[in-house]
Tab-separated table of C-alpha atoms in Angstrom:
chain	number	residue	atom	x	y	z
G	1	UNK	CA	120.708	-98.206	23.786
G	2	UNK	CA	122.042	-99.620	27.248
G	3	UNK	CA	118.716	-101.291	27.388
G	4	UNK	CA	119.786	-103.313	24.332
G	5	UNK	CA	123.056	-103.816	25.109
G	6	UNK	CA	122.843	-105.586	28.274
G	7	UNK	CA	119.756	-107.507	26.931
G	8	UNK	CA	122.860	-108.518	24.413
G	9	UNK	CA	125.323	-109.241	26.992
G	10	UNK	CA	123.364	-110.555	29.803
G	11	UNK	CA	122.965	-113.842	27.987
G	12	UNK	CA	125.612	-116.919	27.802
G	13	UNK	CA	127.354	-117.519	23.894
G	14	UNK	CA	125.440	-120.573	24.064
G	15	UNK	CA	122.347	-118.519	23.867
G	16	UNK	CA	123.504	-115.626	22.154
G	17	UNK	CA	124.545	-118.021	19.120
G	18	UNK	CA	120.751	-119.739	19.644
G	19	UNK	CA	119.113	-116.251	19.402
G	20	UNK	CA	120.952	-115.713	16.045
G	21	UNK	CA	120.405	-118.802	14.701
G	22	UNK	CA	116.706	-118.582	16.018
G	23	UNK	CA	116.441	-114.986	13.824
G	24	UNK	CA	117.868	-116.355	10.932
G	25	UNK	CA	115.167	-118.807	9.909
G	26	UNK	CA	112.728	-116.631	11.393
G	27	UNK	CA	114.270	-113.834	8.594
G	28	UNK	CA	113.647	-117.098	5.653
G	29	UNK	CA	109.981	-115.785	6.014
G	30	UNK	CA	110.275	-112.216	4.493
G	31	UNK	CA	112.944	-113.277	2.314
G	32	UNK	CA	110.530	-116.461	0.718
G	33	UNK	CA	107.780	-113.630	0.500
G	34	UNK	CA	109.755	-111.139	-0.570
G	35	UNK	CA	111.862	-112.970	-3.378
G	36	UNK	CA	108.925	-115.588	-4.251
G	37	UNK	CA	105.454	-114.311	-3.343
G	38	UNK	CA	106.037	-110.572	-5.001
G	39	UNK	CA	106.780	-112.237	-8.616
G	40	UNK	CA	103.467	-111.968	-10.169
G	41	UNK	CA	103.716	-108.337	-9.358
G	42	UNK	CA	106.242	-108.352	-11.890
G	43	UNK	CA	103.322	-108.816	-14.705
G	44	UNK	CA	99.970	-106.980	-14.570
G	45	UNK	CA	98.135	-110.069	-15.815
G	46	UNK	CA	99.043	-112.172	-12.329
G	47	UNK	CA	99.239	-108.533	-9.811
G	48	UNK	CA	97.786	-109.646	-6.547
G	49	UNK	CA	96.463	-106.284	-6.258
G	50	UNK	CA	94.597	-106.391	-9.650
G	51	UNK	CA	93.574	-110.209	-9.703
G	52	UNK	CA	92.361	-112.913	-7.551
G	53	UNK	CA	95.063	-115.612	-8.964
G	54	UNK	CA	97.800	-113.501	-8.523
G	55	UNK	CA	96.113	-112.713	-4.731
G	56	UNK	CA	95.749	-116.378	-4.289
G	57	UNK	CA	99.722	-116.802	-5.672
G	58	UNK	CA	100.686	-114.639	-3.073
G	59	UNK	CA	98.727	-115.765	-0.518
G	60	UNK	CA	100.006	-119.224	-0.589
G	61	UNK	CA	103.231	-117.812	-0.308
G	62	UNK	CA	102.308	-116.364	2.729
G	63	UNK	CA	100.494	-118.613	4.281
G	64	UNK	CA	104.014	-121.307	3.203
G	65	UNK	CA	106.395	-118.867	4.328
G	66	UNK	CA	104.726	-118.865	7.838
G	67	UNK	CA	104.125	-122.255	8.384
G	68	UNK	CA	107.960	-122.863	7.548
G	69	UNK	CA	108.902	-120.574	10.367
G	70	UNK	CA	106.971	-122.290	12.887
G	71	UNK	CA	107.895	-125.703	11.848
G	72	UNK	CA	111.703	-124.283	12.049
G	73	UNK	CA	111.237	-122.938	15.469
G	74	UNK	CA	110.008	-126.056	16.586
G	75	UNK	CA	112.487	-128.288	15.227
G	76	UNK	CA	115.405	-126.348	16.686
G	77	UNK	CA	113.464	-126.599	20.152
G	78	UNK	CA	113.780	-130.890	19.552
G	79	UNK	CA	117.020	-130.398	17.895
G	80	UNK	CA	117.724	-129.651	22.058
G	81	UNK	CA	115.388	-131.847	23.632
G	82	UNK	CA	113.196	-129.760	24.307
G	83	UNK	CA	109.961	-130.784	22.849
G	84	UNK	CA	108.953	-133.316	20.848
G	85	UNK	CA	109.734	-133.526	16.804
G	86	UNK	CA	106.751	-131.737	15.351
G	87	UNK	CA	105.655	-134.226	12.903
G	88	UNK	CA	102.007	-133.016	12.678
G	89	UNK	CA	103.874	-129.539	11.805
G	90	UNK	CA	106.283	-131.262	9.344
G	91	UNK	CA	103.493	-133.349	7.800
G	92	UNK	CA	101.151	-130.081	7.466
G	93	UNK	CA	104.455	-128.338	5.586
G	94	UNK	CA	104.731	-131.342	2.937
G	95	UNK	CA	100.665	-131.228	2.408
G	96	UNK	CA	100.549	-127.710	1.428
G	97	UNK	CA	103.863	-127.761	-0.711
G	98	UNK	CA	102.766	-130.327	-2.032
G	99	UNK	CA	99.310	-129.502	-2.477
G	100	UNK	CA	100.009	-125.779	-3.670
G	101	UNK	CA	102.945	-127.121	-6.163
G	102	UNK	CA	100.316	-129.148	-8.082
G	103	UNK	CA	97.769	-126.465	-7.875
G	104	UNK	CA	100.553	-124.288	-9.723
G	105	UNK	CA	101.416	-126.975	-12.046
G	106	UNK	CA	98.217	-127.360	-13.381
G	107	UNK	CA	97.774	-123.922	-14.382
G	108	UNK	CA	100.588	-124.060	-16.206
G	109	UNK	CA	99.514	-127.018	-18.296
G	110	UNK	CA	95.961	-126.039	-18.694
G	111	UNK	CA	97.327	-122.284	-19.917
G	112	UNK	CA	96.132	-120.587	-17.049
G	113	UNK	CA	98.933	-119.126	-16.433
G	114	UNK	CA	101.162	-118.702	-19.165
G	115	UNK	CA	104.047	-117.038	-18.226
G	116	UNK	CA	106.569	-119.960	-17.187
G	117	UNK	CA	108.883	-118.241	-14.930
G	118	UNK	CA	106.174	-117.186	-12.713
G	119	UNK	CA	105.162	-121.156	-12.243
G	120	UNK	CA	109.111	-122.024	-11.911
G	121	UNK	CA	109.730	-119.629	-8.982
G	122	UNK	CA	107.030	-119.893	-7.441
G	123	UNK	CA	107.297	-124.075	-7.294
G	124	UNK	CA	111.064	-123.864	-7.085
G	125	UNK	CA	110.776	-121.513	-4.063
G	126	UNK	CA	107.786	-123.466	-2.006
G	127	UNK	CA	109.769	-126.734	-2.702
G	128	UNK	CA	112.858	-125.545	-1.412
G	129	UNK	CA	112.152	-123.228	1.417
G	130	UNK	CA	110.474	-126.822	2.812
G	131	UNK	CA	113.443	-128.959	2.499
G	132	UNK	CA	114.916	-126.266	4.623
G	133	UNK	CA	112.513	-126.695	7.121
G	134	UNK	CA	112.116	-130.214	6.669
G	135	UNK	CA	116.117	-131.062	7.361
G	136	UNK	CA	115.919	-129.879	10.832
G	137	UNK	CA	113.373	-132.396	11.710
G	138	UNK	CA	115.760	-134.963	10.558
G	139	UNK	CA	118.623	-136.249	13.352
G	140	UNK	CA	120.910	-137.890	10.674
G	141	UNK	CA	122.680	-136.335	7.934
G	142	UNK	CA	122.248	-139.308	5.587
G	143	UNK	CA	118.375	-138.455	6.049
G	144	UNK	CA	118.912	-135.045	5.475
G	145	UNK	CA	120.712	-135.634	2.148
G	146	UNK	CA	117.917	-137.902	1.440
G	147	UNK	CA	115.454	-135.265	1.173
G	148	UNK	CA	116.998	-132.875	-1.442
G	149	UNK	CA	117.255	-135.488	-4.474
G	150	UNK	CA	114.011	-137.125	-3.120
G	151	UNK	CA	112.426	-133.563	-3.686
G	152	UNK	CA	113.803	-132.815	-7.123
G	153	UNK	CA	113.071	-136.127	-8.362
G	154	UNK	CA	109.318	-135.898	-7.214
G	155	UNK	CA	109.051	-132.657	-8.773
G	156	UNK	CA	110.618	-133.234	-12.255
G	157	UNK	CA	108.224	-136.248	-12.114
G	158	UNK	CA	104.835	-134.446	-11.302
G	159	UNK	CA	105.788	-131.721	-14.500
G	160	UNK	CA	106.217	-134.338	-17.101
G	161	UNK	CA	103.362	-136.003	-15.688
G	162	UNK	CA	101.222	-132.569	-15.749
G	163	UNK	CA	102.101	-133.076	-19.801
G	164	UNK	CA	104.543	-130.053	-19.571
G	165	UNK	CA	107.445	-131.054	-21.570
G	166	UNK	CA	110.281	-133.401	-19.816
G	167	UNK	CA	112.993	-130.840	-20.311
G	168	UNK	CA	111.265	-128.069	-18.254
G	169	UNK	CA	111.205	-131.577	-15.707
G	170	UNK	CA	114.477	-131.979	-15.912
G	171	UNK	CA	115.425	-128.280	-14.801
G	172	UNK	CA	112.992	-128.282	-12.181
G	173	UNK	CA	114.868	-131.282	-10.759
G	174	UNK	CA	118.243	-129.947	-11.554
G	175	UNK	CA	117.339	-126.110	-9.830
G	176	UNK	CA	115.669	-127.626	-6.730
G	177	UNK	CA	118.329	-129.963	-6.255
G	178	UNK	CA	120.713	-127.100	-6.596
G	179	UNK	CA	119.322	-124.695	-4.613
G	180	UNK	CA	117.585	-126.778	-1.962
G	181	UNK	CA	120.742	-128.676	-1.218
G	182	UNK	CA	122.668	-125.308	-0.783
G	183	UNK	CA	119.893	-124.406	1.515
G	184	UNK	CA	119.500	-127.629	3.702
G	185	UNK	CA	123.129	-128.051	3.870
G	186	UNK	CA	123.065	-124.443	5.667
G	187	UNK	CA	120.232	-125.276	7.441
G	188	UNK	CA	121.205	-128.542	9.093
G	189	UNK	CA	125.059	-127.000	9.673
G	190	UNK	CA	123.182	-124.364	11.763
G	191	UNK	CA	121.409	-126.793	13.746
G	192	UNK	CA	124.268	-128.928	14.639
G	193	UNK	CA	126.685	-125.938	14.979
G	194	UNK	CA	123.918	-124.719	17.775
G	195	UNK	CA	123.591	-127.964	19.218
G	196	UNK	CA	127.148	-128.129	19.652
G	197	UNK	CA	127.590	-125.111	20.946
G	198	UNK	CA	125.186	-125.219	23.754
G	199	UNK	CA	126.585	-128.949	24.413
G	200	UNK	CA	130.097	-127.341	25.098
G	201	UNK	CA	127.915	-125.208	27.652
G	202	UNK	CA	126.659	-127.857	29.568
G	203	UNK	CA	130.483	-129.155	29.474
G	204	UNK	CA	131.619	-126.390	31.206
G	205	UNK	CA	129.045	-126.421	33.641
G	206	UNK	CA	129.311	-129.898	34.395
G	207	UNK	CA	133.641	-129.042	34.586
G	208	UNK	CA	132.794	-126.059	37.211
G	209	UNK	CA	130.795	-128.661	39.313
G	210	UNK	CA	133.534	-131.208	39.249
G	211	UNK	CA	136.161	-128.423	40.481
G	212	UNK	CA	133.556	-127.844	43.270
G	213	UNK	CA	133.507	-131.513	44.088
G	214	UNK	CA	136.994	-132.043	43.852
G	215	UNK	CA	137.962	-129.510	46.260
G	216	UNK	CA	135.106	-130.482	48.660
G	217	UNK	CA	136.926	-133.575	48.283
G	218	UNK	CA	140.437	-132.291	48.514
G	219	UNK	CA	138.941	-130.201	52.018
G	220	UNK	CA	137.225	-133.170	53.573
G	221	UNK	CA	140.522	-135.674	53.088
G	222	UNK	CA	143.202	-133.214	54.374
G	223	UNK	CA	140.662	-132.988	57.462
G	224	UNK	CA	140.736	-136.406	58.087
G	225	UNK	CA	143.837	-136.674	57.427
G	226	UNK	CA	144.586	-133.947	60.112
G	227	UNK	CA	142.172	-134.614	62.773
G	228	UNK	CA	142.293	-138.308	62.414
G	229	UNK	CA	146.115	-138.840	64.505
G	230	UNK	CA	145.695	-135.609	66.097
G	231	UNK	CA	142.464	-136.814	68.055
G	232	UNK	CA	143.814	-139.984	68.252
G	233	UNK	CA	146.489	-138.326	70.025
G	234	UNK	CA	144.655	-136.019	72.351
G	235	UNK	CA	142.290	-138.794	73.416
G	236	UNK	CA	145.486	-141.392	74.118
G	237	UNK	CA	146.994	-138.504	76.408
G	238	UNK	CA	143.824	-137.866	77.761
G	239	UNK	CA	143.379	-140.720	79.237
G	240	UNK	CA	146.774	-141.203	79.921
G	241	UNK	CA	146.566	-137.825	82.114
G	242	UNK	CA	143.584	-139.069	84.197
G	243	UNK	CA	145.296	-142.124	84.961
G	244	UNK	CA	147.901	-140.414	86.113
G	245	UNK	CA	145.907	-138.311	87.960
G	246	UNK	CA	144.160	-140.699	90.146
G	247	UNK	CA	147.771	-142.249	91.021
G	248	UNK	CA	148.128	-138.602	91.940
G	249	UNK	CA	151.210	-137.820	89.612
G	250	UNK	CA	152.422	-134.979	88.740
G	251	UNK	CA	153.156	-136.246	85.298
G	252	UNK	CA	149.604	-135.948	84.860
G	253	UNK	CA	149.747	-131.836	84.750
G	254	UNK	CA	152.611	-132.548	81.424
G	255	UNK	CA	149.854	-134.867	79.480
G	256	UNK	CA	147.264	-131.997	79.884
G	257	UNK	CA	149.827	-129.678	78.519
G	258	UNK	CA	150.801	-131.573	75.699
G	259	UNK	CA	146.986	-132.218	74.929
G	260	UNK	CA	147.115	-128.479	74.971
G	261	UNK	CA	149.574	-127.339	72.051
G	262	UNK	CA	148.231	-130.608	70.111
G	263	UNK	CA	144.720	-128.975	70.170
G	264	UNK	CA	146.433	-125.527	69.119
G	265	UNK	CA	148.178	-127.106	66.293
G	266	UNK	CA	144.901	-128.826	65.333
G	267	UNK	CA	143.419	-125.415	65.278
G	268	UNK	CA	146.189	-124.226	63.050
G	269	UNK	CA	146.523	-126.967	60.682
G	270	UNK	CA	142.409	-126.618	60.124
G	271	UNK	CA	143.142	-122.695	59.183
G	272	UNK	CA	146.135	-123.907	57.021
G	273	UNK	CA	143.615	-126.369	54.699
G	274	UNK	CA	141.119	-123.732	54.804
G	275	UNK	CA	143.848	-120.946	53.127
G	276	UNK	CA	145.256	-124.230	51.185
G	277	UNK	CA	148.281	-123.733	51.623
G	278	UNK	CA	149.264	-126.750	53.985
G	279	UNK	CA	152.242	-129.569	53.297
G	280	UNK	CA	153.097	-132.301	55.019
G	281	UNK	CA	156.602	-132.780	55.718
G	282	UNK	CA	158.823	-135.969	55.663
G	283	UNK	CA	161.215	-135.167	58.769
G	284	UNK	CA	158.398	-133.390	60.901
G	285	UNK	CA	156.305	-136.032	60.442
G	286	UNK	CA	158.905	-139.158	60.981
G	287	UNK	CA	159.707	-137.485	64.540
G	288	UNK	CA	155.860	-136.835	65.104
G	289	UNK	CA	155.276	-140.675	64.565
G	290	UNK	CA	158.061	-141.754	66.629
G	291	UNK	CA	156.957	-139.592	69.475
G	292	UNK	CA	152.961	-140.456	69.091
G	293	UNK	CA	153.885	-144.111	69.303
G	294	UNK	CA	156.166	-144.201	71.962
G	295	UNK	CA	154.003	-142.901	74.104
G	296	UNK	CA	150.941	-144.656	73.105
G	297	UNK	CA	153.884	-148.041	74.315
G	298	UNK	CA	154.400	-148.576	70.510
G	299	UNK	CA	158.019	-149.416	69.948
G	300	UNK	CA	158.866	-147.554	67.046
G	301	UNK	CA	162.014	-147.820	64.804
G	302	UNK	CA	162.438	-144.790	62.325
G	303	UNK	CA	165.074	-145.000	59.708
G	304	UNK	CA	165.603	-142.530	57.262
G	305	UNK	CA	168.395	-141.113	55.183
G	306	UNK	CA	167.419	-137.931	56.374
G	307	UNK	CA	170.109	-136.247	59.159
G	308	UNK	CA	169.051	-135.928	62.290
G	309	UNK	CA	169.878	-131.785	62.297
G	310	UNK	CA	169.926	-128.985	59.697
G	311	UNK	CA	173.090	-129.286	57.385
G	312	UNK	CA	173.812	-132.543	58.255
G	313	UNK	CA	174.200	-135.095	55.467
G	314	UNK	CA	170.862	-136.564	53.557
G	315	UNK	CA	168.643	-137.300	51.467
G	316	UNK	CA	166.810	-133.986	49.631
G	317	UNK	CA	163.598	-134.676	48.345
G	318	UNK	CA	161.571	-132.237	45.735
G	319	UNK	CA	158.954	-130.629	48.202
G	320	UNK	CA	155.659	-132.099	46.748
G	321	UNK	CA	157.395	-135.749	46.934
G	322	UNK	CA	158.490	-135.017	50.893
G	323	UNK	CA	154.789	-133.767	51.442
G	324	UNK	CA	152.988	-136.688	49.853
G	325	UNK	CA	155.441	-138.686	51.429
G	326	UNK	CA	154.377	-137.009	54.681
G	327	UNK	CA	150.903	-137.950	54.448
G	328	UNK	CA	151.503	-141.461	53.645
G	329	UNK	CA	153.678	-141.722	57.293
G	330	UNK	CA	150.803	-139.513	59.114
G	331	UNK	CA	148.185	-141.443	57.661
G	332	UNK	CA	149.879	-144.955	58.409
G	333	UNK	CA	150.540	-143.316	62.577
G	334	UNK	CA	146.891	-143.034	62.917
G	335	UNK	CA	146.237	-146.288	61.316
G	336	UNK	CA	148.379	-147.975	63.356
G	337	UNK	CA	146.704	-145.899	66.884
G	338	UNK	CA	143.014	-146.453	66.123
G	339	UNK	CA	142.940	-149.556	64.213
G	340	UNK	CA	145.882	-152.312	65.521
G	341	UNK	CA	147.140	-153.649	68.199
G	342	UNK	CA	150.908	-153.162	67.584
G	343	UNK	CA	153.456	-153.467	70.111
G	344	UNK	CA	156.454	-152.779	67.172
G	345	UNK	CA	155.997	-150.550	64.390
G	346	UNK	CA	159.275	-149.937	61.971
G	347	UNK	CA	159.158	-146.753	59.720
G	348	UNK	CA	161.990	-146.970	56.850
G	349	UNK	CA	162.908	-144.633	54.078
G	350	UNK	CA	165.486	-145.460	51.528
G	351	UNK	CA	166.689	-144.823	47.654
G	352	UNK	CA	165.415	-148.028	45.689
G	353	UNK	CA	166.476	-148.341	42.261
G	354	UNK	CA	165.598	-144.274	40.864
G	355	UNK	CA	163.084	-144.260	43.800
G	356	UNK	CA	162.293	-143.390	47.358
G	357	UNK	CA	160.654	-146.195	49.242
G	358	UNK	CA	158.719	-145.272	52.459
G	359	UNK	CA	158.054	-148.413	54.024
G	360	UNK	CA	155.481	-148.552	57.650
G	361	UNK	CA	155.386	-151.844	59.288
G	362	UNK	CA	153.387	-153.028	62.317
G	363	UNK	CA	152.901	-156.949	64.133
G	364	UNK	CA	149.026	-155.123	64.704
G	365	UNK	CA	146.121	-157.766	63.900
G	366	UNK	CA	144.126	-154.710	62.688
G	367	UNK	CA	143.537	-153.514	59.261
G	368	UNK	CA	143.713	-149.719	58.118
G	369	UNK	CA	140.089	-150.036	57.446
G	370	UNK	CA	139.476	-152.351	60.503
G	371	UNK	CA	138.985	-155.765	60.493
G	372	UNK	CA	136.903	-157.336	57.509
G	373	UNK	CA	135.522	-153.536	56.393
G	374	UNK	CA	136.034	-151.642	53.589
G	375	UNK	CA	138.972	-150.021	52.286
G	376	UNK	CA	139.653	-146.416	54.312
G	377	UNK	CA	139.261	-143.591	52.530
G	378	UNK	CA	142.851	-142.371	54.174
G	379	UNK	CA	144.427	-144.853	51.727
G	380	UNK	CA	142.463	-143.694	49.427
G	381	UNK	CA	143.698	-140.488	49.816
G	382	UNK	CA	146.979	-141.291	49.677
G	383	UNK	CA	146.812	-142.809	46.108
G	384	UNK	CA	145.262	-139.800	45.113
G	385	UNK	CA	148.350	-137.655	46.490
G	386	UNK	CA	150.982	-140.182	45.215
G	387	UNK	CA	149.481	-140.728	42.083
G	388	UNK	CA	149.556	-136.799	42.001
G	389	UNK	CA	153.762	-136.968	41.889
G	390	UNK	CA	153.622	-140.297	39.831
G	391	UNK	CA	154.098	-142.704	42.770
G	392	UNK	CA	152.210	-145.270	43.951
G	393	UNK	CA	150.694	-147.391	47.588
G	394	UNK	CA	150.448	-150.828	48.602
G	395	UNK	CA	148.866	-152.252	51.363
G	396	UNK	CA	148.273	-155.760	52.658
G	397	UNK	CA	149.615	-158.226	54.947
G	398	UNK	CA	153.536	-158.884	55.449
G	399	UNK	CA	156.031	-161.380	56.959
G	400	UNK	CA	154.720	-162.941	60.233
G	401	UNK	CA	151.358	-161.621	60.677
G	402	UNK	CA	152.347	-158.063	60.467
G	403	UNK	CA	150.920	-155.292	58.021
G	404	UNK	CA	152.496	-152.998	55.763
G	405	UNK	CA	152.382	-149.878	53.621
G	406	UNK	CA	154.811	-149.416	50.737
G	407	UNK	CA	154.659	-145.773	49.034
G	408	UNK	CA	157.230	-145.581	46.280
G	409	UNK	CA	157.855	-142.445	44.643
G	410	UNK	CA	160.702	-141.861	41.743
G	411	UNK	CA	162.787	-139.614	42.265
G	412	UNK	CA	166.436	-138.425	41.614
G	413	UNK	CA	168.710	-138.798	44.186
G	414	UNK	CA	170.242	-135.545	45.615
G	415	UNK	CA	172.629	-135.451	48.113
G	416	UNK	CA	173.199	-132.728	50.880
G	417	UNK	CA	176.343	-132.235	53.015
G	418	UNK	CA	177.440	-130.246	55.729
């Protein structure tokens, strides 16, 4: 019982509603043998095991019963794409209903056999077992409809032309159209209904490797976006230190130092995105660009409503807003270290109309993305994070040869005081 239980519950829904769909047509061959080949059992005179016409009745049954399962098996594998429409198969299934319907036919109108309900079932049930089978090799559903009155019509015509009389024709017509629409309307519902089902599967599949991506993404940005000033940093002081050092300073013994706890809070930031748990923020940030520049000989001007100590009077920003906000002035620092060749760089934030502007300006010639190349992915990046609280980026030149980046976010105004 465990055996068949996880053989159950190993498999996906998409499958498990395949397998059921699979054994359902696959259970249309005992009940089309069952229901339509066993009639002449019903009378001695046609008994399959008394006479060779009722044998050959049932046989033909048989023989249309299987070749219907096949031919649905295979149709529900190209109703997936994953063979080929089986038209040989399809073609074989209309020959031999076709074929065997007439055969029946005529011994009705010769008096072979004379018993009418046997010939009604037993054409009623080979014509519409096949436009079961026959839907599923159809893609449309204005072909599928196609084939029911198409059936009923061709069968109503071949008993009035067999010289049986036109009203048994008409309810031939009428009970196949009946009965094989109810079954090809179930019949191309299931196929769809699996085909659906196993497209949602892909869907989810294709939504799990998207989160995967994403957050590769996600990872790979915020460690650009850290390492990007912070090596920028360490090599500026670097080399600042072994100047110093060859002029013998003792300055140079600071640099090293500083180079030091940068690389530590490299390390730390890198363990922060790992955990994801790491935001940017505004005031950290505006006094780590002010410090970076100044002592790469970058005049920088911060202003920002922000107070200069805890408690003092400001502007209080929603935390996602000061940490994309953060970004956007980290992001700009390192552009402005690796990329220009700024002497001035001003860093403003301000209220603007139910918004905070954060506004970084430098007189560099350089581009973020370096002169004439693509856009950076840091700005890049930055949209993403911006667009994430409903803001938005600029970049491009400004007044007198300079370059600036406008982030606007809205945002209520809140103010704090001491």
């Amino acid at each position: 019982m465990s055996r068949l239980t996880g053989w159950w519950s190993g498999r996906g829904s998409a499958a498990k509603v395949e397998l059921y769909t699979r054994w359902s047509f696959h259970f249309f061959l005992v009940i089309e043998i069952a229901a339509i080949g066993l009639v002449p059992v019903a009378d001695s005179r046609y008994n399959p095991l008394v006479t060779p016409l009722g044998l050959a009745l049932t046989l033909l049954v048989c023989a249309h019963a299987v070749l219907n399962a096949v031919l649905s098996s295979r149709a529900l594998d190209w109703a997936l794409d994953r063979r080929d429409r089986p038209v040989r198969l399809a073609t074989a299934m209309i020959l031999l209903t076709a074929s065997g319907s007439l055969a029946v036919l005529a011994l009705r109108a010769t008096g072979v056999v004379d018993d009418p309900s046997i010939v009604a079932a037993v054409v009623t049930g080979l014509v519409t077992f096949t436009m079961g089978g026959l839907v599923l090799c159809a893609r449309r559903p204005r072909r599928m409809l196609y084939v029911v009155p198409a059936a009923g019509l061709a069968t109503g015509t071949a008993v009035v032309a067999m010289g049986i009389h036109p009203g048994e024709g008409l309810g031939y017509a009428i009970g196949i159209t009946l009965s094989g629409g109810g079954l090809a309307a179930a019949c191309g519902f299931s196929a769809w209904l699996m085909k659906i089902v196993w497209e949602l599967e892909r869907s989810r599949d294709v939504q799990a490797r998207l989160a995967v991506a994403e957050e590769r993404l996600r990872f790979g940005r915020d460690l650009h976006d850290i390492l990007g000033r912070n090596l920028s940093v360490i090599a500026l002081k670097s080399e600042l230190a072994v100047q110093l050092a060859r002029r013998e300073r003792p300055e140079a013994v600071d640099q090293m130092i500083e180079v030091q706890r940068i690389a530590r809070e490299s390390q730390r930031e890198v363990r922060d995105v790992v955990r994801g748990y790491r935001e940017a923020d505004l005031r950290v940030e505006l006094e780590g660009a002010r410090g970076v520049l100044d002592a790469a000989g970058i005049d920088c001007d911060v202003r920002s409503p922000f107070g200069s100590a805890a408690g003092s009077p400001g502007l209080v920003l929603p935390g996602e807003v000061q940490s994309a906000l953060g970004w956007v002035v980290r992001e700009s620092t390192t552009n402005v270290l690796r990329h220009g060749d700024a002497r001035r760089c001003a860093i403003a934030v301000r209220e603007e109309e139910g918004a905070v502007l954060l506004m970084v300006e430098n007189d560099g010639a350089g581009k973020p993305s370096g002169p004439g190349g693509p856009p950076g992915s840091g700005l890049a990046g930055l949209r993403e994070r911006l667009a994430a609280v409903g803001g938005t980026l600029e970049a491009g030149p400004g007044d007198g040869g300079t370059f600036r980046v406008t982030a606007r976010v809205p945002v209520p105004r809140t103010e704090v005081t001491g």
